[in-house]
Every structure is written in C-alpha cells, then in structure tokens.
Coordinates of C-alpha atoms in Angstrom, one line a residue:
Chain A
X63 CA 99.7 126.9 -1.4
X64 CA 102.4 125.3 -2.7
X65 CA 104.7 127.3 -0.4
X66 CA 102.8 126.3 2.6
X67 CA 103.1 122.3 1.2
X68 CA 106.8 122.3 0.9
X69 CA 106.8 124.7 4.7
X70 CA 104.9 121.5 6.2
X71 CA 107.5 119.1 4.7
X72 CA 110.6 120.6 6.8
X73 CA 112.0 120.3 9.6
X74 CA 111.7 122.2 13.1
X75 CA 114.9 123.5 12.7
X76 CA 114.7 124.6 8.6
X77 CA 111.4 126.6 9.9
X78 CA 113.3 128.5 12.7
X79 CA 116.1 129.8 10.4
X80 CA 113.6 130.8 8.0
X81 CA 111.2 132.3 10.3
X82 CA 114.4 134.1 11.5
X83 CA 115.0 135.1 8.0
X84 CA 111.2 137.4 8.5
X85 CA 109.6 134.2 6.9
X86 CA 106.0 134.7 9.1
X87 CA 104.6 131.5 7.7
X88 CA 107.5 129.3 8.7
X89 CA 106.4 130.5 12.2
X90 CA 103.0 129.4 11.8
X91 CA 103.6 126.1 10.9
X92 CA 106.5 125.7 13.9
X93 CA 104.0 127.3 16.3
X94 CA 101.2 125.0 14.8
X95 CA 103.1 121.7 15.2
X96 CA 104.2 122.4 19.0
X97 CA 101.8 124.7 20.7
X98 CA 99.9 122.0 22.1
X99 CA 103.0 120.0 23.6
X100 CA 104.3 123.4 25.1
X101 CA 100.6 124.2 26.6
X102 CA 99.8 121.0 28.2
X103 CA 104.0 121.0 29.3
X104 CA 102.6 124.4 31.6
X105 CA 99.4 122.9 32.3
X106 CA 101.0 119.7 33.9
X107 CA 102.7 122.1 36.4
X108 CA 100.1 122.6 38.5
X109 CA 96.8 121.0 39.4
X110 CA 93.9 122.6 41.8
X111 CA 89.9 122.9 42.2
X112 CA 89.9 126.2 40.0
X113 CA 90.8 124.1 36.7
X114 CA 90.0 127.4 34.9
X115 CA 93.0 129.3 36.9
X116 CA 95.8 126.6 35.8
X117 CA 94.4 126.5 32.2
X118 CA 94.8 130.5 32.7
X119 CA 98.3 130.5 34.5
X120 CA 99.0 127.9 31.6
X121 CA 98.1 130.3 28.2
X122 CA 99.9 133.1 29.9
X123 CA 103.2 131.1 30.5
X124 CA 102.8 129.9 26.9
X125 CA 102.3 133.3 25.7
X126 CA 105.6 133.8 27.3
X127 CA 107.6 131.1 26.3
X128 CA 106.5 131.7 22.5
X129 CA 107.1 135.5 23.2
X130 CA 111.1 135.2 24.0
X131 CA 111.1 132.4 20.7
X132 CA 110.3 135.6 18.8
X133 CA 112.0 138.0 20.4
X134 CA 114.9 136.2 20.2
X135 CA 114.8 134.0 16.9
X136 CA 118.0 135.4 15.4
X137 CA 119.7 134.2 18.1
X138 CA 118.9 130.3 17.0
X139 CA 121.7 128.0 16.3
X140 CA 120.8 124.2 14.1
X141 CA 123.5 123.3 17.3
X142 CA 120.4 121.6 19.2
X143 CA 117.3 120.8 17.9
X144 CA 114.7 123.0 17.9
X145 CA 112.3 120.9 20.4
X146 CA 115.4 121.1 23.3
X147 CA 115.7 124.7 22.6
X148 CA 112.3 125.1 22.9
X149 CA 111.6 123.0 25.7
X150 CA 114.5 124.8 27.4
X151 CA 112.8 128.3 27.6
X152 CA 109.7 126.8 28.6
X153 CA 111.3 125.2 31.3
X154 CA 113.0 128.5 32.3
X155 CA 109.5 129.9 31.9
X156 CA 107.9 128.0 34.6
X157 CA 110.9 127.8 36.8
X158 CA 111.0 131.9 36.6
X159 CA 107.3 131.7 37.0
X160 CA 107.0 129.1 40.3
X161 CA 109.4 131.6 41.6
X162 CA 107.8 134.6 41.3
X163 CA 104.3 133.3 42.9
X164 CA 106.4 131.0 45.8
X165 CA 104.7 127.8 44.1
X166 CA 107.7 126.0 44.6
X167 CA 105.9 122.8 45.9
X168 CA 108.7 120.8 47.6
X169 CA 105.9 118.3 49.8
X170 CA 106.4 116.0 51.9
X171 CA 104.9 112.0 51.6
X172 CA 102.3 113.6 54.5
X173 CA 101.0 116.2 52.2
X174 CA 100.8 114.0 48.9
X175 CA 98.9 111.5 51.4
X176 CA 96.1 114.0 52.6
X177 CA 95.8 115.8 48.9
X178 CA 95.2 111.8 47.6
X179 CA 93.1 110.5 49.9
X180 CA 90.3 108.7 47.5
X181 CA 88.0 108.5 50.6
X182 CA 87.6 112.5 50.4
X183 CA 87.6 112.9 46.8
X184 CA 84.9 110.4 45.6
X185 CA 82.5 107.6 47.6
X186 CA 81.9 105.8 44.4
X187 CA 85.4 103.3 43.4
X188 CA 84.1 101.6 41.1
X189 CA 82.0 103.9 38.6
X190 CA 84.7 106.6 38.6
X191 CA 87.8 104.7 39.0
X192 CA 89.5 105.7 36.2
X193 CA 88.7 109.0 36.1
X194 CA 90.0 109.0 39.9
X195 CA 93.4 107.6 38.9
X196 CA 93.3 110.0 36.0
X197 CA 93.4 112.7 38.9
X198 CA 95.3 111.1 41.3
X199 CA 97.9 111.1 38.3
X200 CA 97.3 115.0 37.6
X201 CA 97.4 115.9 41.4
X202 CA 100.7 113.7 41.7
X203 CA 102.8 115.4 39.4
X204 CA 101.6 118.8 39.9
X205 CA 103.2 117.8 43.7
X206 CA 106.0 116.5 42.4
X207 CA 109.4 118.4 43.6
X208 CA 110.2 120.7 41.0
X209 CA 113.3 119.1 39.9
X210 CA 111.6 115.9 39.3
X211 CA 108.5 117.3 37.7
X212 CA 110.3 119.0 35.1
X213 CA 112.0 115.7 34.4
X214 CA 108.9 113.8 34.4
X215 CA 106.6 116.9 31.9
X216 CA 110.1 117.1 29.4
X217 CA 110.1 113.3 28.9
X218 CA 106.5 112.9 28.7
X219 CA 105.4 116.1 26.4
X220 CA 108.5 117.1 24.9
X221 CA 109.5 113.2 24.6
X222 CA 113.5 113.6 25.3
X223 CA 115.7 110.9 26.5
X224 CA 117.2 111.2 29.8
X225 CA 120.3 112.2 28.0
X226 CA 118.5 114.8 26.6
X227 CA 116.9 115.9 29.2
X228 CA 120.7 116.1 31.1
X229 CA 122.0 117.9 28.5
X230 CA 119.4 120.1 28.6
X231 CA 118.9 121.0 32.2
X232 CA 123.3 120.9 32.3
X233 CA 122.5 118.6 35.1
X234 CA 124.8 115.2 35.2
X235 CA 123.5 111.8 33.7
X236 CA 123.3 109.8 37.2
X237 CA 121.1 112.7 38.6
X238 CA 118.7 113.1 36.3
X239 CA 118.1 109.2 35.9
X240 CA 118.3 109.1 39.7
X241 CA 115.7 112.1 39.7
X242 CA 113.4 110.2 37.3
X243 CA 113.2 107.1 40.0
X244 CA 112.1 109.4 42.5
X245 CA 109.4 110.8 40.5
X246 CA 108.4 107.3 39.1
X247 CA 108.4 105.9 42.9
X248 CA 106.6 109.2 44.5
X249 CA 103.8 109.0 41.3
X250 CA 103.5 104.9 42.4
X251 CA 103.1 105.6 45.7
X252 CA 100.2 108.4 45.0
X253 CA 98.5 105.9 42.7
X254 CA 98.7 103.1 45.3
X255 CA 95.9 103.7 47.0
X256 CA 93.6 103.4 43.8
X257 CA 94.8 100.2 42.7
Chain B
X124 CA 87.9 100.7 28.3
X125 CA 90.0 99.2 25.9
X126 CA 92.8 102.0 26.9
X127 CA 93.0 101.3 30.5
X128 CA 96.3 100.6 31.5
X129 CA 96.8 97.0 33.6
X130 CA 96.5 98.1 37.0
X131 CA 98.6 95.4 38.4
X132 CA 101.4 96.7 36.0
X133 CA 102.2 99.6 38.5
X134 CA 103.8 97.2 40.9
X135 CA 105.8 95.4 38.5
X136 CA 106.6 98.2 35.9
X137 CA 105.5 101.5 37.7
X138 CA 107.4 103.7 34.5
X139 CA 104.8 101.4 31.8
X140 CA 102.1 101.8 33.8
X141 CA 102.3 105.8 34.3
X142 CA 103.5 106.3 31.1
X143 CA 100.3 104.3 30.0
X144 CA 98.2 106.1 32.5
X145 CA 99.8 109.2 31.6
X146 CA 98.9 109.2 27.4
X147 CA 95.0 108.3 29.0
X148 CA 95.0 111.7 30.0
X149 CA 93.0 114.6 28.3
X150 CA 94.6 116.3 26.0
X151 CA 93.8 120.2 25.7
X152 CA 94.7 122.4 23.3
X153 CA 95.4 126.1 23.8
X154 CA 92.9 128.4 22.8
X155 CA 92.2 130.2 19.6
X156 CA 92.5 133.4 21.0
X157 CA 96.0 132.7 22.4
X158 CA 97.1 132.0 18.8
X159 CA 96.1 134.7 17.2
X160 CA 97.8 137.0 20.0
X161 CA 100.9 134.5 19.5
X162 CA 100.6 134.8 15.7
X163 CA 100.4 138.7 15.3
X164 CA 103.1 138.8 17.9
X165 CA 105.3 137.0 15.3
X166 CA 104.2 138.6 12.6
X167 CA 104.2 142.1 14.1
X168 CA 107.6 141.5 15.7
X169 CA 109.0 140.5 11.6
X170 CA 107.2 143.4 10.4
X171 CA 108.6 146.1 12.3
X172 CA 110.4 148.7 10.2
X173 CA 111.8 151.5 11.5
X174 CA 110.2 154.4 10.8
X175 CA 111.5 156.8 7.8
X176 CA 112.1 159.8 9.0
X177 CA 110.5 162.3 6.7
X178 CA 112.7 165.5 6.4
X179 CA 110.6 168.7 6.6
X180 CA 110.5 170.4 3.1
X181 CA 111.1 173.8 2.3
X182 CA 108.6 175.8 1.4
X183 CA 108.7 176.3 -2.2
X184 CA 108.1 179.9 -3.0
X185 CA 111.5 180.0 -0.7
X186 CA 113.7 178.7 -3.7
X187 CA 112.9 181.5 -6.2
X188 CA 112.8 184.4 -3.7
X189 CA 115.9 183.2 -1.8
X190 CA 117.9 183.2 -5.6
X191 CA 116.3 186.2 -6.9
X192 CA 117.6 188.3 -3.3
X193 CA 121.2 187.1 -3.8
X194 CA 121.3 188.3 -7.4
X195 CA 120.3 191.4 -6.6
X196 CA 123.0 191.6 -3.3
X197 CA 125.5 190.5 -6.0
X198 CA 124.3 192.9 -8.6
X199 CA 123.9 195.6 -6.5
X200 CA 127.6 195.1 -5.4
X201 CA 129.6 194.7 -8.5
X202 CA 127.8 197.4 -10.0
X203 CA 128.8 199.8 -7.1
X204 CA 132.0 198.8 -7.5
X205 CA 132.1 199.1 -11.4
X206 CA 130.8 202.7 -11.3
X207 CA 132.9 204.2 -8.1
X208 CA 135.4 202.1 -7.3
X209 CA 137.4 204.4 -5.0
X210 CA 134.6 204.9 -3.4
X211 CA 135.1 203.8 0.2
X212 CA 132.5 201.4 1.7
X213 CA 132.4 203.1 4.9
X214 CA 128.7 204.4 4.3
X215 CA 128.8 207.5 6.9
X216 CA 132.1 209.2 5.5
X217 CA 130.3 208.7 1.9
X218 CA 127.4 210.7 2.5
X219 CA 129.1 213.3 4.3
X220 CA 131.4 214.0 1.2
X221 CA 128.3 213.7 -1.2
X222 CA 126.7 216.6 1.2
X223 CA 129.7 218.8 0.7
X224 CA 130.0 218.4 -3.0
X225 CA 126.3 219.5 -3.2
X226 CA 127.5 222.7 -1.6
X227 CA 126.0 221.9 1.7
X228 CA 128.5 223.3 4.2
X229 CA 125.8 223.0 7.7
X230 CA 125.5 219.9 6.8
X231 CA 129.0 219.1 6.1
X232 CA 130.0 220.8 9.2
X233 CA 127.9 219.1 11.1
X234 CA 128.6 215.5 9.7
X235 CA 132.3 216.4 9.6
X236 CA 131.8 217.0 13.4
X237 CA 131.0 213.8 14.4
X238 CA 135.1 212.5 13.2
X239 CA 136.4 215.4 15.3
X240 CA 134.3 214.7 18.7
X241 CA 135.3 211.4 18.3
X242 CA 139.1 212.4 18.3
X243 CA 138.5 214.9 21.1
X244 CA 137.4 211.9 23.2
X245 CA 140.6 209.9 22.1
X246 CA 142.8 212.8 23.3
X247 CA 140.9 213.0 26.6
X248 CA 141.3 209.7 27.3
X249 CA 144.6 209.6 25.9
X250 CA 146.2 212.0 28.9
X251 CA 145.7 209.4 31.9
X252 CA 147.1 207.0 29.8
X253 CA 149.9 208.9 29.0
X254 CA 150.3 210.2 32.7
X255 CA 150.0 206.3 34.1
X256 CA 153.0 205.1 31.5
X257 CA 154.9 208.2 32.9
X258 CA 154.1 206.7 36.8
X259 CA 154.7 203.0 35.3
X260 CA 158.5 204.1 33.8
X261 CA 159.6 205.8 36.6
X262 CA 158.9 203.5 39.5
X263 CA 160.3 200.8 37.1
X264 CA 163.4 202.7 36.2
X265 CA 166.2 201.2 38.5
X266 CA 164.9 198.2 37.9
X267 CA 165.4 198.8 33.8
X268 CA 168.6 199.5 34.8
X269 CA 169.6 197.0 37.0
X270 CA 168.6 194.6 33.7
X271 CA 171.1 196.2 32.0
X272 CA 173.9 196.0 34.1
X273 CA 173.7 192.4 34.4
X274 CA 173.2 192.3 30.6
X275 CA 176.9 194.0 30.6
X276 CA 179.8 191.6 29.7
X277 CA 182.1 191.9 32.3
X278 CA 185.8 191.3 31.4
X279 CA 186.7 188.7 33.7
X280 CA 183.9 186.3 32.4
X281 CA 184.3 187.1 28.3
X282 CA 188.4 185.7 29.0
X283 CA 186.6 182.5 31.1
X284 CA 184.6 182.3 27.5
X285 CA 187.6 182.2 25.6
X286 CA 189.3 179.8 27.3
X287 CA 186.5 177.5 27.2
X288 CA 186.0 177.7 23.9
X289 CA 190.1 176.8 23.5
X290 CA 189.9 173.9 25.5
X291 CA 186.4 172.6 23.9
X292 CA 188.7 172.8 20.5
X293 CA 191.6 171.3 21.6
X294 CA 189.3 168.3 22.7
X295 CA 188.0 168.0 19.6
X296 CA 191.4 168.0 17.6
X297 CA 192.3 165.1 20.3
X298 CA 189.4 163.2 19.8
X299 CA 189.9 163.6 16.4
X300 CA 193.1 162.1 16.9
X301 CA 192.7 159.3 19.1
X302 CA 189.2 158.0 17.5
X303 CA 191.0 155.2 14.9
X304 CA 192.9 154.1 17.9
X305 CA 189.7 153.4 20.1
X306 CA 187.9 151.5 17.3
X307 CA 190.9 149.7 16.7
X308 CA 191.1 148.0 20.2
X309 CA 186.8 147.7 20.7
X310 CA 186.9 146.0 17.3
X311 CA 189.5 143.7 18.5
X312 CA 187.9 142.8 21.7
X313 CA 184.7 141.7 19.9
X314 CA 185.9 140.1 16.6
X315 CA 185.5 136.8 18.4
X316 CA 181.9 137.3 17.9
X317 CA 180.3 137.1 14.8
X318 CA 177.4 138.6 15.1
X319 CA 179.2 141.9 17.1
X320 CA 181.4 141.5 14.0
X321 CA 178.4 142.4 11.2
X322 CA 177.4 145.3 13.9
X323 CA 181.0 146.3 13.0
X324 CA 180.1 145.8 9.6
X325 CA 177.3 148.3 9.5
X326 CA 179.7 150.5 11.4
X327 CA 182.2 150.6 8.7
X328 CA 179.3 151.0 5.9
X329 CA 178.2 153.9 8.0
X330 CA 182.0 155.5 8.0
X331 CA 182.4 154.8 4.4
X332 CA 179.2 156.9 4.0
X333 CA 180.8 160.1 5.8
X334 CA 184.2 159.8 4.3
X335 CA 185.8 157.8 7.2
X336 CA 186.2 154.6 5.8
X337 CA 189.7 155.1 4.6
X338 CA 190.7 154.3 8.0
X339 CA 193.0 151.5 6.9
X340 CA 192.2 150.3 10.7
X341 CA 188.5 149.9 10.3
X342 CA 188.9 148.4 6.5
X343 CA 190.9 145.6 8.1
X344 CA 188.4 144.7 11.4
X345 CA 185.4 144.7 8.9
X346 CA 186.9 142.6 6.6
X347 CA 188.3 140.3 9.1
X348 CA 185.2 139.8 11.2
X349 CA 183.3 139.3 8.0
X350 CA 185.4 136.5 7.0
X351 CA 185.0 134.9 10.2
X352 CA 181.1 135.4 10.0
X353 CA 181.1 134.3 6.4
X354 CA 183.2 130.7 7.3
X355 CA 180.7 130.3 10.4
X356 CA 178.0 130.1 8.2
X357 CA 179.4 127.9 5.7
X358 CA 180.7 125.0 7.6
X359 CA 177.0 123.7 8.7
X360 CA 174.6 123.6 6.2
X361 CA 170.8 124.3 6.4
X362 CA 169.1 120.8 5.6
X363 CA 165.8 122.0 4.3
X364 CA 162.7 118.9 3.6
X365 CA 163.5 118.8 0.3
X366 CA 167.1 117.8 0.7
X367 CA 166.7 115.5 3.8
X368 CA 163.7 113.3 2.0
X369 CA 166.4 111.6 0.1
X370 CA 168.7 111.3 2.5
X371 CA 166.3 109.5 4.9
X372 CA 166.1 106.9 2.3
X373 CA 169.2 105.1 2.5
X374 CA 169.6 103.8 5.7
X375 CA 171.8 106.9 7.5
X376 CA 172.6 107.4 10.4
X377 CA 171.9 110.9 12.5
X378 CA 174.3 111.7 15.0
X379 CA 172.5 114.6 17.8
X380 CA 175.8 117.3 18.2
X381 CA 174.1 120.4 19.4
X382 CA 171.3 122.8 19.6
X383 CA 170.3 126.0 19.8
X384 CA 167.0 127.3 19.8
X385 CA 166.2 127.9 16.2
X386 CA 168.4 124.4 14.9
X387 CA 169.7 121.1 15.5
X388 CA 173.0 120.3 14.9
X389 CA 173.4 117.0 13.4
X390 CA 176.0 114.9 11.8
X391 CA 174.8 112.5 8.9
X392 CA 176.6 109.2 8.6
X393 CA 176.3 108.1 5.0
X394 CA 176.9 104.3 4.6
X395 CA 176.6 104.4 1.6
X396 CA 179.5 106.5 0.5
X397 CA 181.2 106.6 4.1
X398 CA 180.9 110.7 4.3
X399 CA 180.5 112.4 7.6
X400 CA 178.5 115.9 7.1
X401 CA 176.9 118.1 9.2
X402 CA 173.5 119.5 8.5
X403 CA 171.3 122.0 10.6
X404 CA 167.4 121.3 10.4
X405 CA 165.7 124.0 11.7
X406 CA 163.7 123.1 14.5
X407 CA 160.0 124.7 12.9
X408 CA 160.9 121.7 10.2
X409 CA 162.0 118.8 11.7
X410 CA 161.5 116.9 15.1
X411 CA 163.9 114.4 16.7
X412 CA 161.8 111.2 17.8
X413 CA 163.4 108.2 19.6
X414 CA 164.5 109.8 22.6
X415 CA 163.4 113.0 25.1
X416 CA 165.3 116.1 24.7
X417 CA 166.5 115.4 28.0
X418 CA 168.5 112.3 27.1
X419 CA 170.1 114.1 24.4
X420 CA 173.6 114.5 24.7
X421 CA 177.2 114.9 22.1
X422 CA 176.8 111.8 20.0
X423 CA 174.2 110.0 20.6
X424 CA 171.6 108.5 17.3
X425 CA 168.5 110.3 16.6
X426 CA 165.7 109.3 14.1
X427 CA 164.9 112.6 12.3
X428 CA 161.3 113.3 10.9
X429 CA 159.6 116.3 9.3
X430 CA 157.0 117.3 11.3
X431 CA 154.5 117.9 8.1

C-alpha cells in the first residue's frame, strides 16, 4: 500500500519511466488517471443515431492508442510531457482510423444546416432545450473538419494551449490559432439556431 | 439549471460560451471490461520472458556404458600391443600366418591365395598401361627433343651473356664513381630550403648507417643545411599564453609582419624598455582582433588575445 501511495503522488512522466522500467503498477495508476480524457477524446470524433456504435468505435481506438503506449514505452523521452505524448498517438490514432473507414467529414455549412435543423430533431424548445444544445454541440464538432476538430477535442480533453497544440501537431502558431477561430465560428453558427 | 451557460454569451464570447456548454456535457467513462483487456495487455506485455530453452538430457544409463566401452577399446588395445607388438594390425595377413603356424597348409594356401590374385590382377592391368606410355613416348619423342635443343646454349648467345654481364659491371664501378658528385650538386640546389635540408639530414644519417658517410661531400651539405635550419628556427620565437599574459600587460604594441598557416608573425614593441622582438603565436592559441584578415598587411597594429 504504501507503494501504491507514494505511485499516486508522482508525476505522469516519473510513472512512464517506471512503468518502462517493468514497473506494472506505475501503469495502472497512469492509465487510471487519463483513460477517461483519452476515451471521451475518441468519443468526441464522431456523433450519430447508433450512440452504442461511436462508444464502440471509441473503446477500440482507445484500446489502440493505450496498446502502442505499451508496446512502445521504452521508447519515452521526459523531452515532452507525458499528456502531449499521449495525446499525440491518440491523435494519430483517429487520424489513421478516419482514414481507414473514409470518415473524413470535410462538410459543407449546407450539410451542418440540414444535420442541425431543431425543427426535425425535437417539437418541444422549451422542455428540452438544453439537452438540444447539448446535441447540437455533439453533432457540431463530430462535423467539424478534421483539422479543426482535433484542435478543438486536444484543447478541450487533453487541455493544451494552442502552443501546445502547434507544437504538437508540427503545425505553425498562426494556423492553429487561425484553425481554432474557424472551429469556434462553425460550432457558433450550429448553435445559433438554438439560442 | 444552475450550470447552464448564458445563452446570450455565444454572441459576445462564442469560445466562453462553448467552452461552458462544452464541460455541461456527459462525461463517460470507458468500460470495465476495456480496462482489464488494457491492464493485462500491460502487464502481459512486462511479463514476457523469453522462453528458456531446456536442452534435452542424456539418458543416464548412457554415461556409465559409454565410459565402460572406451575402457575396454583402450584396454583391449594396449594390451594387444604389450603382448605382440610386431604384430601387424592388418587383421587378414594375421590370421593367415596364425593358420600356417598351426600347420594348416589348405588353409594357408588358400588364404595366401588371395595376396597373389590380387597381384595377378595388378600385372594384368599393368600391360595396357605399360603399352599406352610406350604409344605416349613415342608420339611425343621429337617433341622431347625439340625441348632440348632449345635448351642447348648456343655459342653466339653465351658471348652476348658475357658481354652483358661486362658492361652491367663497368656501370656499376661508374656509378660507384660518380655518386658523391651527384649528391654534391642535388644538395646544393636545395640547401636554400630548410626543410629539403633535414630530408638531406636523414639522408646523411642513412649513409652513416651503411658506411657512406665518410663522404667528406655529404658531411659538409648536412651540416651546412642544418645550420641554416637550426638559425631559422631560432630568430622567431614561439610566444606561448604563458609568456604573452605578461606581456599584454604593459601597454605594447603588436606590429602584424606575416603569416603562415600554422603562426602569426608579430613584432612586439616594448615601451617600456624600447626592444623590438619578434614572437610567433600560433594560430590554435591566439586570434588577432581589431581588424579583418583581409586588412592585414606588413606593419600594421594588431590587438592580440588568447582565444581561451
């Protein structure tokens, strides 16, 4: 016990080196602290009818992502911090993933405008507002472009910067932040409606 | 609804009001089963060992039997050969002389037979070959002695030979005579030089190891070309850090004269004493700051500065 005490006092990074040292329990208490973050990161991708298929899709991407932190824990450097490396693979992940199933959802303003309509999705405004916005929210990033999602999930799960977030997509400062707009003007405009 | 974001927000700060919207949101967690396939995976993947390979054993009844056979083989052996020695180990030619000892001449005769069917056969096929060598010497013959005629020394070309052999000594008695005079003019061509001049150096070192550097000749080149070499080196002196940290105390003045690529050439104005001297810094050491190497030129004032 008092091992897994002073495991739950260190850092992300102290944990990785030691689970790469064959220290199991290190690994548990990385995986414990981040799992969720990570699973709702995949979830966020993607929003349809069948919310059993994207919590699906979502477990097996996560299985993914954690399975290459495993398979390649003695490659771990204390160069970044364990949440960018993370975050990093798991963005690969789903990247590799949308690219595989042709999910890439590059949409026009026409398509976000027929998937949001609130007149087809519920008669009732008032009782079910928020849970409509809640949606609308859900449905709006999942249609984000791809570029701008990934911004939008990293900053809001893994809660980087925009610096980070540059850094770690190896994308310059200007685009990312100009990226970010987009994705906070296209999420405004698919929220308008309900407001 | 206490965590409803202000809806009018999204107008006039769309990033609060998603981000707002955004933590309302449910919050799932992944599955228990996912874990525990996540968590074996990590502990399976820390956990595997390479398998030891396990090296079949030998049976063990092998051990005793396998020793106890080669005792025997080497008992069985040195006794043989401590009881009959001249025996020979050819096991067929022994028995057959046991036989005849025992007085058993059939048997004799008939082992003895075997030798002389086999020598029979020999001689049998011993006459084609004999017959084919015969065929093989006589077509070859003029050719044998067509060899040997060439091999015969004619007259004309042993008196070439000799005269050859005069002429190659006479050369050598020439060269013999002429060699001090060579090295006498090549070393004076290239005294100028001092570094040709320590080549001549080793030269000399090299006749005085085969008995050669009596040559009163070579004696005199060396020693002038050394002198030369020895002055060179003596007129500028290295400046190493040590030395130059006191002289860049006083206020001296460095006057650039030359370079080469391993040194600078300087000239040190004392004001102090009022004493010209000239240093060389080696380049590795020192660097000359104040002006580009290009302005550099005969004369001109450097500031001189280790470079550690």
């Amino acid at each position: 016990m008092p091992d897994d005490i002073a495991l739950a006092q260190q850092g992300d990074e102290a944990l990785m080196l030691a689970y790469a040292a064959n220290n199991t329990a290190a690994f548990d208490v990385l995986y414990a602290r981040h799992k969720d973050a990570v699973f709702r990161y995949f979830l966020r991708q993607q929003y349809s009818q069948a919310h059993a298929q994207d919590v699906s899709t979502a477990e097996e991407l996560c299985h993914d992502c954690w399975l290459k932190i495993i398979h390649h824990r003695s490659t771990y450097q204390t160069t970044a911090k364990f949440t960018t490396w993370l975050f990093t693979i798991a963005r690969h992940t789903a990247i590799d993933y949308f690219k595989k199933k042709h999910l890439q959802m590059v949409e026009t303003g026409h398509e976000m405008d027929e998937k949001l309509n609130p007149s087809q999705q519920d008669d009732e405004p008032n009782a079910k507002e928020q849970d409509q916005l809640r949606q609308a929210l859900k449905t709006s990033i999942a249609l984000l472009p791809v570029q701008q999602r990934q911004i939008f999930l990293l900053k809001q799960e893994g809660g980087f910067s925009l610096d980070d977030i540059a850094l770690m997509t190896q994308q310059n400062k200007e685009k990312v932040k100009s990226s970010w707009r987009y994705a906070l003007q296209k999420l405004r405009k698919g929220l308008f409606d309900y407001v | 609804m206490s965590d409803k974001p202000e809806l009018e927000d999204v107008n006039k700060d769309p990033e609060k009001f998603i981000t707002a919207l955004y933590d309302t949101l449910d919050k799932p967690q992944t599955s228990q089963t996912l874990d525990d396939k996540i968590l074996k995976a990590a502990r399976a993947c820390v956990n595997d060992v390479a398998p030891v390979v396990k090296l079949k054993k030998r049976p063990a009844w092998l051990k005793p039997v396998s020793a106890a056979a080669m005792l025997m083989l080497v008992a069985t052996v040195s006794l043989h050969q401590i009881f009959d020695p001249s025996a020979p180990l050819n096991s067929e030619h022994y028995v057959s002389e046991s036989r005849l000892q025992n007085g058993d001449l059939m048997a004799g005769k008939a082992l003895s037979a075997a030798p002389k069917m086999k020598q029979e056969k020999r001689k049998q096929a011993a006459v084609p070959m004999a017959s084919m060598q015969d065929q093989t010497t006589v077509a070859y013959a003029p050719a044998k002695e067509r060899v040997k005629a060439k091999s015969k020394p004619k007259p004309q070309k042993n008196a070439m030979k000799k005269t050859y052999r005069r002429d190659l000594s006479e050369l050598a008695a020439l060269s013999d005579q002429l060699r001090p005079t060579v090295k006498h003019s090549i070393a004076k061509s290239q005294a100028t030089s001092a570094e040709v001049a320590v080549v001549e150096l080793d030269q000399a070192l090299i006749f005085s190891d085969e008995e050669e550097a009596s040559s009163p000749i070579v004696n005199r080149v060396s020693a002038s070309a050394a002198k030369s070499l020895s002055v060179k080196s003596q007129t500028v002196e290295i400046l190493s850090i040590e030395a130059f940290k006191p002289l860049s105390l006083n206020n001296n003045r460095w006057i650039y004269q030359k370079q080469n690529d391993a040194f600078y050439f300087l000239q040190l104005l004392q004001k102090n004493v009022a004493e010209k001297k000239s240093y060389r810094l080696l380049k590795v050491d020192f660097e000359l700051s104040g002006l580009t190497q290009n302005t550099l030129s005969y004369g001109t004032e450097v500031k001189v500065r280790p470079k550690y």
